[in-house]
Amino acid sequence: MADIRNNFVGIKSPNPFWLASAPPTDKAYNVVRAFKAGWGGVVWKTLGEEGPPIVNVNGPRYGAIWGADRRLLGLNNIELITDRELQVNLQEIKQVKKEWPDRALVASIMVPCVEESWKAILPAVEETECDGIELNFGCPHGMSERGMGSAVGQVPEYIEMVVRWCKNYTRMPVIVKLTPNITDIRYPARAAKKGGADAVSLINTISSITSVNLDTFSPEPSIDGKGTHGGYCGPAVKPIALNMVAEIARDPETRGLPISGIGGVTTWRDAAEFLALGAGNVQVCTAAMTYGFKIVQEMIAGLENWMDEKGHRSLDDVIGRATPNVTDWQYLNLNYVAKAHINQDLCIKCGRCHIACEDTSHQAITAMVDGVRHFEVLEEECVGCNLCVNVCPVENCITMQPLPAGTLDKRTGKPVSPTYANWTMHPNNPMAKAAAE
Amino acid sequence: MALSLHKEGIAGGRLSPEQYAENFSDLHPPLDDHEALVEADRCYFCHDAPCMTACPTAIDIPLFIRQIATGNPLGSAKTIFDQNILGGMCARVCPTETLCEEACVRETAEGKPVQIGRLQRYATDVAMGRNKQFYTRAAPTGKRIAVVGAGPAGLACAHRLARYGHEVTILEARPKSGGLNEYGIAAYKSTDDFAQAEVDYVTAIGGITIENGKALGRDYRLSDLVEAYDAVFLGMGLAGVNALRAEGEDCDGVADAVDFIAELRQASDLASLPVGRRVVVIGGGMTAIDVAVQSKLLGAEEVTICYRRGKEQMNASEFEQELAAAKGVVIRHWLQPRRVVADGGKVSAIELEYTTLDGDRLIGTGETITLRADQVFKAIGQSFVPEPLNGASMTVELERGRIKVDAEGRTSMPKVWAGGDCVADAREDLTVSAVAAGRDAGESIHRALTSNGRA
Ligand SMILES: Cc1cc2nc3c(=O)[nH]c(=O)nc-3n(C[C@H](O)[C@H](O)[C@H](O)COP(=O)(O)OP(=O)(O)OC[C@H]3O[C@@H](n4cnc5c(N)ncnc54)[C@H](O)[C@@H]3O)c2cc1C
Ligand SMILES: Cc1cc2nc3c(=O)[nH]c(=O)nc-3n(C[C@H](O)[C@H](O)[C@H](O)COP(=O)(O)O)c2cc1C
Ligand code: SF4
Ligand code: SF4
Ligand code: SF4
């Protein structure tokens, strides 16, 4: 039986599924329910400075986009950090940690970008005996207008500076939560590392407007006729998060820096993908907010099952396994040739592959052969782009089949080369390095 | 209640009012908004969609379904009406299981086609519910066309011509318009007086006058019409019913299925409609199923369909046969009627002979069976009655007993077109086929009257 116990920067949890800092972790009541349901850990809803509590809007905070049957695909929110008293939160954290010693409990913090503020809050948090802190440099709305959240996360120098303060004033592990609202995620990650961070977590939410009400012309969610950009999360953001995790995992300057993967994790499979790209564990928010805490049971069982089937004994067998396979475009093998192939027994003759290829690709799929509706790939036209595979409604009906070395590529009229050759060596590349004769 | 339920002979009031209401409610209830969105989302938006090819009126099905999915039911309805102005009725009565839905790729994929018929009803209901008219008439052309018969063929033809700015007069023998939509379709397929509502919706375009109670051959002659109008369209349907050719078929209690259904459709109170305790239906098509099921729903205790060939040869679709079975109708095969047994002038039983195939030929085996019956329905097909046509010296040529037409619906007589059940063409006898024929004839008439579409 696979062992899915997790050790993230020394913080131990029975499984790698943590709840991300958000409404599901806002107070003891929710967190205790989460632990009862089986979550391995939580990052408490972000704490702010001592003083008058944060105020939230009193109207809708969420917007969403849906797929078929109103399956929630993307969620957007304009909520701020916790709106409860700091002392109440700290007491509850202390109490919960005491009652649930085997679960990870990390406190998320966001205070103004001045040393005094951090110096003031850190001992108070440490006193709760929680397992670590996460610096919220990600919130893209509201808090950023006040010089916090993503306003800090978008300036690598600030990140480095704040992380240094934190490492100075606490012994707890410091996880830096990154904002995706930046052009190159490697810079804030490098800054976090330079400042001495124990780990990074990502992604926080993505600035977004989910929709516009076409009757009132207000963005949604609408507060008295006006809207503002919110933070986007849920299944729709997973591909963006995966890439950012991979970028940090394979950057020579940050390689080895532990990563907590966040963004759209909804099933065990999503989690396994984050782990494979280099995340040490995952955090979940939207999936829990959509289905409740019970989903963790599917995640745990699914991950164990898959690991058993594949013979992975512990998370270490999985973490980072896909990282070496992420490379730059210029290093992809241009001598690799694949062609689409349609399994006629599975084909239901919807014609989507044909029209996609005909209208928008390479005119490589028939619609009619000898007067009969028939869909077949013309190898002499197929560039192997994979579009038809993606639009075909029948799983595995169209597959991409690599041509073995030596066979004739009917499109180019040339045999498939057995050797690896990429763009850096390609004759059409003016910058190509001369082939070593 | 129990007493009247089992009353011997042909009697009304077998059920409680609630039972009648429930039995004759919508066969396929309408989809609500969410159901429609979910179902619409199942459509793959196929290229050169097989469903569209299978639709006799060639409605752009993937497009109308996508319009439902994107929250544009009115646009969807227009896509439907562009090809089929009776899309509302067709959505209710089309045997989709042998048309569009049979061809749907999801039928191939998982045996569960997209519910095209119900989606079509959803969109057309929205448009008709709001009385949204999509078409305005072109400038008047001054051309006048007579249409004989206000059934699906006649209505579709009239609407097409009215759109082009022609002036249409529909002459209809019956007091109500709609043809078999009004008098023939099973009551649970067309509820809430939908047929009449649809006639009103179609004629609301203007330029169409319906004169009821005007029968060709009785009140006027074809030659009169040809003289008085620029063109004539005949959409008269099938007025005749085939005989059983069984001894004693004239006795009390033996009725034409279509007449009975017409009476049922017009009944203001179903309890007043008498039905037998033991009903035998002779036939194997849609009409046989419809009369059997509706007899059962009216409270008949035993209803048996007797068909002279096997299950595979039945004209009624698989779905309809299953529907009948589900309602408790017994379908027996390889039986042909020999003699209606009467008792005091009233039918008491029917004697049938077993049949078999001798090569291609159907023959009686000599073995007989007698089924008790207090009502027998003849549903062995309808026929075209040509007499009203050829009262004058001019003749309209027939073919296989129906009006002969070319691919555009032109008859042998100049200025006269025809379509729907009354013609001999490759189309099936279905509402949707009649609509297609009427529409296409309308186009042909328009081309003829305007030198290729230009007025
Ligand atoms: C019992 C029954 C159930 C059916 N169920 C279905 C079904 O579920 N689905 C389906 O698709 N199809 C069904 N059909 C078939 C369908 O109803 C017909 O194919 C369709 O109505 C044909 O349309 P039409 O316009 O050609 O003829 P009709 O609908 O028959 O209309 C002809 C019109 O012409 C009028 N007329 C006739 N003679 C004259 C005259 N001399 N002068 C003036 N007017 C005249 C008639 O009164 C009638 O109004 C059913 C048919 C029957 C009999
Ligand atoms: C309503 C809401 C409130 C959130 N509040 C916080 C917060 O206070 N602190 C924080 O670090 N992240 C916050 N987040 C971001 C989540 O922790 C998480 O990074 C993001 O939702 C992506 O994960 P997901 O796709 O699983 O939801 C919030 C998200 C949501 C939906
Ligand atoms: S892989 Fe691309 S080019 Fe080849 S058939 Fe499919 S869509 Fe066309
Ligand atoms: S998309 Fe797939 S199912 Fe549809 S025609 Fe092409 S191969 Fe067949
Ligand atoms: S065949 Fe089925 S899936 Fe394809 S367009 Fe028609 S209804 Fe949609």
Coordinates of N, CA, C and O in Angstrom, one line a residue, chain B residues 90-215:
Chain B
C90 N -44.4 19.3 -35.6 CA -43.4 18.2 -35.9 C -42.7 17.8 -34.7 O -42.4 16.6 -34.5
A91 N -42.3 18.8 -33.9 CA -41.6 18.5 -32.7 C -42.3 17.5 -31.8 O -41.8 16.7 -31.0
R92 N -43.7 17.5 -31.9 CA -44.5 16.7 -31.1 C -44.8 15.3 -31.7 O -45.0 14.4 -31.0
V93 N -45.0 15.3 -33.0 CA -45.5 14.1 -33.7 C -44.5 13.4 -34.5 O -44.8 12.2 -35.0
C94 N -43.4 14.0 -34.9 CA -42.5 13.2 -35.7 C -42.0 11.9 -35.1 O -41.7 11.9 -33.9
P95 N -42.0 10.9 -35.8 CA -41.4 9.6 -35.3 C -39.9 9.8 -35.3 O -39.2 9.2 -36.2
T96 N -39.3 10.6 -34.4 CA -37.9 11.0 -34.4 C -37.0 9.8 -34.4 O -35.9 9.8 -34.9
E97 N -37.6 8.7 -33.8 CA -36.7 7.5 -33.6 C -36.4 6.8 -35.0 O -35.5 6.0 -35.1
T98 N -37.2 7.2 -36.0 CA -36.9 6.7 -37.4 C -36.4 7.8 -38.3 O -36.1 7.6 -39.4
L99 N -36.3 9.0 -37.7 CA -35.8 10.2 -38.6 C -34.5 10.7 -38.0 O -33.5 10.0 -37.9
C100 N -34.5 12.0 -37.5 CA -33.3 12.6 -37.1 C -32.6 11.9 -36.0 O -31.4 11.7 -36.0
E101 N -33.4 11.4 -35.0 CA -32.7 10.8 -33.8 C -32.1 9.5 -34.1 O -31.2 9.0 -33.5
E102 N -32.7 8.8 -35.1 CA -32.1 7.5 -35.5 C -30.7 7.8 -36.1 O -29.7 7.0 -36.0
A103 N -30.6 8.9 -36.8 CA -29.3 9.3 -37.5 C -28.3 9.9 -36.6 O -27.1 10.0 -36.9
C104 N -28.7 10.4 -35.4 CA -27.8 11.2 -34.5 C -26.6 10.3 -34.2 O -26.7 9.1 -33.8
V105 N -25.5 10.9 -34.2 CA -24.2 10.2 -34.0 C -24.2 9.7 -32.5 O -23.5 8.7 -32.2
R106 N -24.9 10.3 -31.6 CA -24.9 9.8 -30.3 C -25.7 8.6 -30.1 O -25.6 7.8 -29.2
E107 N -26.6 8.3 -31.1 CA -27.3 7.0 -31.2 C -26.3 6.0 -31.5 O -26.2 4.9 -30.8
T108 N -25.4 6.3 -32.4 CA -24.3 5.4 -32.8 C -23.4 5.2 -31.6 O -23.0 4.1 -31.3
A109 N -23.1 6.3 -30.9 CA -22.1 6.3 -29.9 C -22.6 5.5 -28.6 O -21.8 4.7 -28.1
E110 N -23.8 5.8 -28.2 CA -24.2 5.3 -26.9 C -25.6 4.9 -26.9 O -26.2 4.6 -25.8
G111 N -26.3 4.8 -28.0 CA -27.7 4.4 -28.1 C -28.6 5.4 -27.4 O -29.8 5.1 -27.1
K112 N -28.1 6.6 -27.2 CA -29.0 7.6 -26.6 C -28.8 8.9 -27.5 O -27.9 9.7 -27.2
P113 N -29.7 9.1 -28.5 CA -29.5 10.2 -29.3 C -29.8 11.5 -28.5 O -30.5 11.5 -27.5
V114 N -29.3 12.6 -29.1 CA -29.8 13.9 -28.6 C -31.3 14.0 -28.8 O -31.8 13.6 -29.8
Q115 N -32.0 14.5 -27.8 CA -33.5 14.5 -27.9 C -33.9 15.7 -28.8 O -34.3 16.7 -28.3
I116 N -33.7 15.5 -30.1 CA -33.9 16.6 -31.0 C -35.3 17.1 -31.0 O -35.6 18.3 -31.0
G117 N -36.2 16.2 -31.0 CA -37.7 16.5 -31.0 C -38.0 17.4 -29.8 O -38.7 18.4 -30.0
R118 N -37.6 17.0 -28.7 CA -38.0 17.8 -27.5 C -37.3 19.1 -27.4 O -37.8 20.1 -27.0
L119 N -36.1 19.2 -28.0 CA -35.4 20.5 -28.1 C -36.1 21.4 -29.1 O -36.2 22.6 -28.8
Q120 N -36.5 20.8 -30.1 CA -37.3 21.6 -31.2 C -38.5 22.1 -30.5 O -38.9 23.3 -30.8
R121 N -39.2 21.3 -29.7 CA -40.4 21.8 -29.1 C -40.1 22.9 -28.1 O -40.8 23.9 -28.0
Y122 N -39.0 22.8 -27.4 CA -38.6 23.8 -26.4 C -38.5 25.2 -27.2 O -39.1 26.2 -26.7
A123 N -37.7 25.2 -28.2 CA -37.5 26.5 -28.9 C -38.7 27.0 -29.5 O -39.0 28.2 -29.4
T124 N -39.5 26.2 -30.2 CA -40.7 26.7 -30.9 C -41.8 27.1 -29.8 O -42.5 28.1 -30.0
D125 N -41.8 26.4 -28.7 CA -42.7 26.8 -27.6 C -42.4 28.2 -27.1 O -43.3 29.0 -26.9
V126 N -41.1 28.5 -27.0 CA -40.7 29.8 -26.5 C -41.2 30.9 -27.5 O -41.8 31.9 -27.2
A127 N -40.9 30.7 -28.8 CA -41.3 31.6 -29.8 C -42.8 31.8 -29.9 O -43.4 32.9 -29.9
M128 N -43.5 30.7 -29.9 CA -45.0 30.7 -30.1 C -45.6 31.3 -28.8 O -46.6 32.0 -28.9
G129 N -45.0 30.9 -27.7 CA -45.5 31.4 -26.4 C -45.5 33.0 -26.4 O -46.3 33.6 -25.7
R130 N -44.5 33.5 -27.0 CA -44.4 35.0 -27.1 C -45.0 35.6 -28.3 O -44.8 36.8 -28.6
N131 N -45.6 34.7 -29.1 CA -46.2 35.1 -30.4 C -45.2 35.9 -31.2 O -45.5 36.9 -31.8
K132 N -44.0 35.4 -31.2 CA -42.9 36.1 -32.0 C -43.1 35.7 -33.5 O -42.9 34.5 -33.8
Q133 N -43.3 36.6 -34.3 CA -43.4 36.4 -35.8 C -42.1 36.7 -36.4 O -41.6 37.8 -36.2
F134 N -41.5 35.8 -37.2 CA -40.2 36.1 -37.8 C -40.2 36.6 -39.2 O -39.2 37.0 -39.7
Y135 N -41.4 36.5 -39.8 CA -41.4 36.8 -41.2 C -42.4 37.9 -41.6 O -43.5 38.0 -41.0
T136 N -41.9 38.8 -42.4 CA -42.8 39.8 -42.9 C -43.0 39.5 -44.4 O -42.2 38.9 -45.1
R137 N -44.2 39.9 -44.9 CA -44.5 39.6 -46.3 C -43.7 40.5 -47.2 O -43.6 41.7 -46.9
A138 N -43.3 40.0 -48.3 CA -42.7 40.8 -49.4 C -43.8 41.7 -50.0 O -45.0 41.5 -49.7
A139 N -43.4 42.7 -50.7 CA -44.4 43.6 -51.4 C -45.5 42.7 -52.1 O -45.1 41.7 -52.8
P140 N -46.7 43.1 -52.1 CA -47.8 42.3 -52.8 C -47.4 42.1 -54.3 O -47.0 43.1 -54.9
T141 N -47.6 40.9 -54.7 CA -47.3 40.6 -56.1 C -48.6 40.7 -57.0 O -48.5 40.7 -58.2
G142 N -49.7 40.7 -56.3 CA -51.0 40.7 -57.1 C -51.4 39.3 -57.6 O -52.4 39.1 -58.2
K143 N -50.6 38.3 -57.3 CA -50.9 36.9 -57.7 C -51.7 36.3 -56.6 O -51.5 36.4 -55.4
R144 N -52.7 35.5 -57.1 CA -53.6 34.8 -56.2 C -53.5 33.3 -56.3 O -53.5 32.8 -57.5
I145 N -53.4 32.6 -55.2 CA -53.3 31.2 -55.3 C -54.3 30.5 -54.4 O -54.6 30.9 -53.3
A146 N -54.9 29.4 -54.9 CA -55.9 28.7 -54.2 C -55.2 27.4 -53.6 O -54.5 26.7 -54.4
V147 N -55.4 27.2 -52.3 CA -54.9 26.0 -51.7 C -56.1 25.1 -51.2 O -56.9 25.6 -50.5
V148 N -56.1 23.9 -51.7 CA -57.2 23.0 -51.2 C -56.7 22.1 -50.1 O -55.9 21.3 -50.3
G149 N -57.3 22.4 -48.9 CA -56.9 21.6 -47.8 C -56.0 22.4 -46.8 O -55.0 22.9 -47.2
A150 N -56.5 22.5 -45.6 CA -55.7 23.2 -44.6 C -54.9 22.3 -43.7 O -54.8 22.5 -42.5
G151 N -54.4 21.2 -44.2 CA -53.5 20.3 -43.5 C -52.1 20.8 -43.5 O -51.9 21.9 -44.0
P152 N -51.2 20.0 -43.0 CA -49.8 20.5 -43.0 C -49.3 20.9 -44.4 O -48.6 21.9 -44.5
A153 N -49.6 20.1 -45.4 CA -49.1 20.5 -46.7 C -49.6 21.8 -47.2 O -48.9 22.7 -47.6
G154 N -50.9 22.0 -47.0 CA -51.6 23.2 -47.5 C -51.1 24.4 -46.7 O -50.8 25.5 -47.3
L155 N -50.9 24.3 -45.4 CA -50.5 25.4 -44.6 C -49.0 25.8 -44.9 O -48.7 27.0 -45.0
A156 N -48.2 24.8 -45.1 CA -46.8 25.1 -45.4 C -46.7 25.8 -46.7 O -45.9 26.7 -46.9
C157 N -47.5 25.3 -47.7 CA -47.4 25.9 -49.0 C -47.9 27.4 -48.9 O -47.3 28.3 -49.4
A158 N -49.0 27.6 -48.2 CA -49.6 28.9 -48.1 C -48.7 29.9 -47.4 O -48.5 31.0 -47.8
H159 N -48.0 29.4 -46.4 CA -47.1 30.3 -45.6 C -45.9 30.8 -46.5 O -45.6 31.9 -46.6
R160 N -45.4 29.8 -47.3 CA -44.3 30.1 -48.2 C -44.7 31.2 -49.2 O -44.0 32.1 -49.5
L161 N -45.9 30.9 -49.8 CA -46.4 31.9 -50.8 C -46.7 33.2 -50.2 O -46.4 34.3 -50.8
A162 N -47.3 33.2 -49.0 CA -47.6 34.5 -48.4 C -46.3 35.3 -48.1 O -46.3 36.5 -48.3
R163 N -45.2 34.6 -47.7 CA -44.0 35.3 -47.5 C -43.5 36.0 -48.8 O -42.9 37.1 -48.7
Y164 N -43.7 35.4 -49.9 CA -43.3 36.0 -51.1 C -44.2 37.1 -51.6 O -44.0 37.7 -52.7
G165 N -45.3 37.4 -50.8 CA -46.2 38.5 -51.2 C -47.4 38.1 -52.0 O -48.1 39.0 -52.5
H166 N -47.6 36.8 -52.2 CA -48.7 36.4 -52.9 C -50.0 36.4 -52.0 O -49.8 36.3 -50.8
E167 N -51.1 36.3 -52.6 CA -52.4 36.3 -51.9 C -52.9 34.9 -51.9 O -53.1 34.3 -53.0
V168 N -53.1 34.3 -50.7 CA -53.5 32.8 -50.7 C -54.9 32.7 -50.1 O -55.2 33.3 -49.0
T169 N -55.7 31.8 -50.7 CA -57.0 31.5 -50.2 C -57.0 29.9 -50.0 O -56.7 29.2 -50.9
I170 N -57.2 29.5 -48.7 CA -57.2 28.1 -48.4 C -58.7 27.7 -48.3 O -59.5 28.3 -47.6
L171 N -59.0 26.7 -49.1 CA -60.4 26.2 -49.1 C -60.4 24.8 -48.4 O -59.7 23.9 -48.8
E172 N -61.1 24.7 -47.3 CA -61.0 23.6 -46.4 C -62.4 23.0 -46.2 O -63.3 23.7 -45.8
A173 N -62.5 21.7 -46.4 CA -63.9 21.1 -46.3 C -64.4 21.0 -44.9 O -65.6 21.2 -44.7
R174 N -63.5 20.8 -44.0 CA -63.9 20.6 -42.6 C -64.2 22.0 -41.9 O -63.6 23.0 -42.3
P175 N -64.9 21.9 -40.8 CA -65.1 23.1 -40.0 C -63.9 23.7 -39.4 O -63.8 24.9 -39.1
K176 N -62.9 22.8 -39.1 CA -61.7 23.4 -38.5 C -60.5 23.1 -39.4 O -60.5 22.2 -40.2
S177 N -59.5 23.9 -39.2 CA -58.3 23.8 -40.1 C -57.2 23.0 -39.3 O -57.3 22.7 -38.1
G178 N -56.2 22.6 -40.1 CA -55.1 21.8 -39.4 C -55.0 20.4 -40.0 O -54.0 19.7 -39.8
G179 N -56.0 19.9 -40.7 CA -55.9 18.6 -41.3 C -55.9 17.6 -40.1 O -56.5 17.7 -39.1
L180 N -55.0 16.6 -40.4 CA -54.9 15.5 -39.4 C -54.3 16.0 -38.1 O -54.4 15.4 -37.0
N181 N -53.6 17.1 -38.1 CA -53.1 17.7 -36.9 C -54.2 18.0 -35.9 O -54.1 17.8 -34.7
E182 N -55.3 18.4 -36.5 CA -56.5 18.7 -35.7 C -57.4 17.5 -35.5 O -58.0 17.3 -34.4
Y183 N -57.5 16.6 -36.5 CA -58.4 15.5 -36.4 C -57.8 14.1 -36.3 O -58.5 13.1 -36.0
G184 N -56.5 14.0 -36.4 CA -55.9 12.6 -36.5 C -54.8 12.3 -35.5 O -54.8 11.2 -35.0
I185 N -54.0 13.2 -35.3 CA -52.8 13.0 -34.4 C -53.3 12.5 -33.0 O -54.3 13.1 -32.5
A186 N -52.6 11.6 -32.4 CA -53.0 11.1 -31.1 C -53.1 12.3 -30.1 O -52.3 13.2 -30.1
A187 N -54.2 12.2 -29.2 CA -54.4 13.4 -28.3 C -53.3 13.7 -27.4 O -53.0 14.8 -27.1
Y188 N -52.5 12.7 -27.0 CA -51.4 12.9 -26.0 C -50.2 13.5 -26.7 O -49.2 13.7 -26.1
K189 N -50.2 13.6 -28.1 CA -49.1 14.2 -28.8 C -49.3 15.7 -29.0 O -48.4 16.5 -29.1
S190 N -50.6 16.0 -29.1 CA -50.9 17.4 -29.4 C -52.0 17.9 -28.3 O -53.2 17.8 -28.6
T191 N -51.5 18.4 -27.2 CA -52.4 18.7 -26.1 C -52.7 20.2 -26.2 O -52.1 21.0 -27.0
D192 N -53.6 20.6 -25.4 CA -53.9 22.1 -25.2 C -54.3 22.8 -26.5 O -53.9 23.9 -26.7
D193 N -55.0 22.1 -27.4 CA -55.5 22.7 -28.6 C -54.3 23.3 -29.4 O -54.4 24.3 -30.0
F194 N -53.2 22.6 -29.4 CA -52.0 23.1 -30.1 C -52.2 23.3 -31.6 O -51.7 24.2 -32.2
A195 N -53.0 22.3 -32.2 CA -53.1 22.4 -33.6 C -53.8 23.7 -34.1 O -53.3 24.4 -35.0
Q196 N -54.8 24.1 -33.3 CA -55.5 25.4 -33.7 C -54.5 26.6 -33.4 O -54.4 27.5 -34.2
A197 N -53.8 26.5 -32.3 CA -52.9 27.6 -32.0 C -51.8 27.7 -33.1 O -51.4 28.8 -33.5
E198 N -51.4 26.6 -33.7 CA -50.4 26.6 -34.7 C -50.9 27.2 -36.0 O -50.3 28.0 -36.7
V199 N -52.2 26.8 -36.3 CA -52.8 27.4 -37.5 C -52.8 28.9 -37.4 O -52.5 29.7 -38.3
D200 N -53.2 29.4 -36.2 CA -53.3 30.8 -36.0 C -51.9 31.5 -36.1 O -51.7 32.6 -36.7
Y201 N -50.9 30.8 -35.6 CA -49.5 31.3 -35.6 C -49.0 31.4 -37.1 O -48.4 32.4 -37.5
V202 N -49.3 30.3 -37.8 CA -48.9 30.3 -39.2 C -49.6 31.4 -40.1 O -48.9 32.1 -40.9
T203 N -50.8 31.5 -39.8 CA -51.6 32.5 -40.7 C -51.4 33.9 -40.3 O -51.8 34.8 -41.0
A204 N -50.8 34.1 -39.1 CA -50.6 35.5 -38.6 C -49.7 36.3 -39.5 O -49.7 37.5 -39.4
I205 N -49.0 35.6 -40.4 CA -48.2 36.4 -41.3 C -49.0 37.3 -42.2 O -48.5 38.4 -42.6
G206 N -50.3 37.0 -42.4 CA -51.1 37.8 -43.2 C -51.1 37.3 -44.7 O -50.2 36.5 -45.1
G207 N -52.1 37.7 -45.4 CA -52.1 37.3 -46.8 C -52.7 35.9 -47.0 O -52.7 35.4 -48.1
I208 N -53.2 35.2 -45.9 CA -53.7 33.9 -46.0 C -55.2 34.0 -45.5 O -55.4 34.3 -44.3
T209 N -56.1 33.6 -46.3 CA -57.5 33.6 -45.9 C -57.9 32.1 -45.9 O -57.7 31.4 -46.9
I210 N -58.5 31.6 -44.8 CA -59.0 30.2 -44.8 C -60.5 30.3 -44.8 O -61.2 31.0 -44.0
E211 N -61.0 29.5 -45.8 CA -62.5 29.4 -45.9 C -62.8 28.0 -45.5 O -62.6 27.0 -46.3
N212 N -63.5 27.8 -44.3 CA -63.8 26.5 -43.9 C -65.2 26.1 -44.5 O -66.0 26.9 -44.8
G213 N -65.4 24.8 -44.5 CA -66.7 24.2 -45.0 C -66.8 24.4 -46.6 O -67.8 24.4 -47.1
K214 N -65.6 24.5 -47.2 CA -65.6 24.6 -48.7 C -64.9 23.4 -49.3 O -63.7 23.3 -49.3
A215 N -65.7 22.4 -49.8 CA -65.2 21.2 -50.3 C -65.1 21.2 -51.8 O -66.0 21.5 -52.5

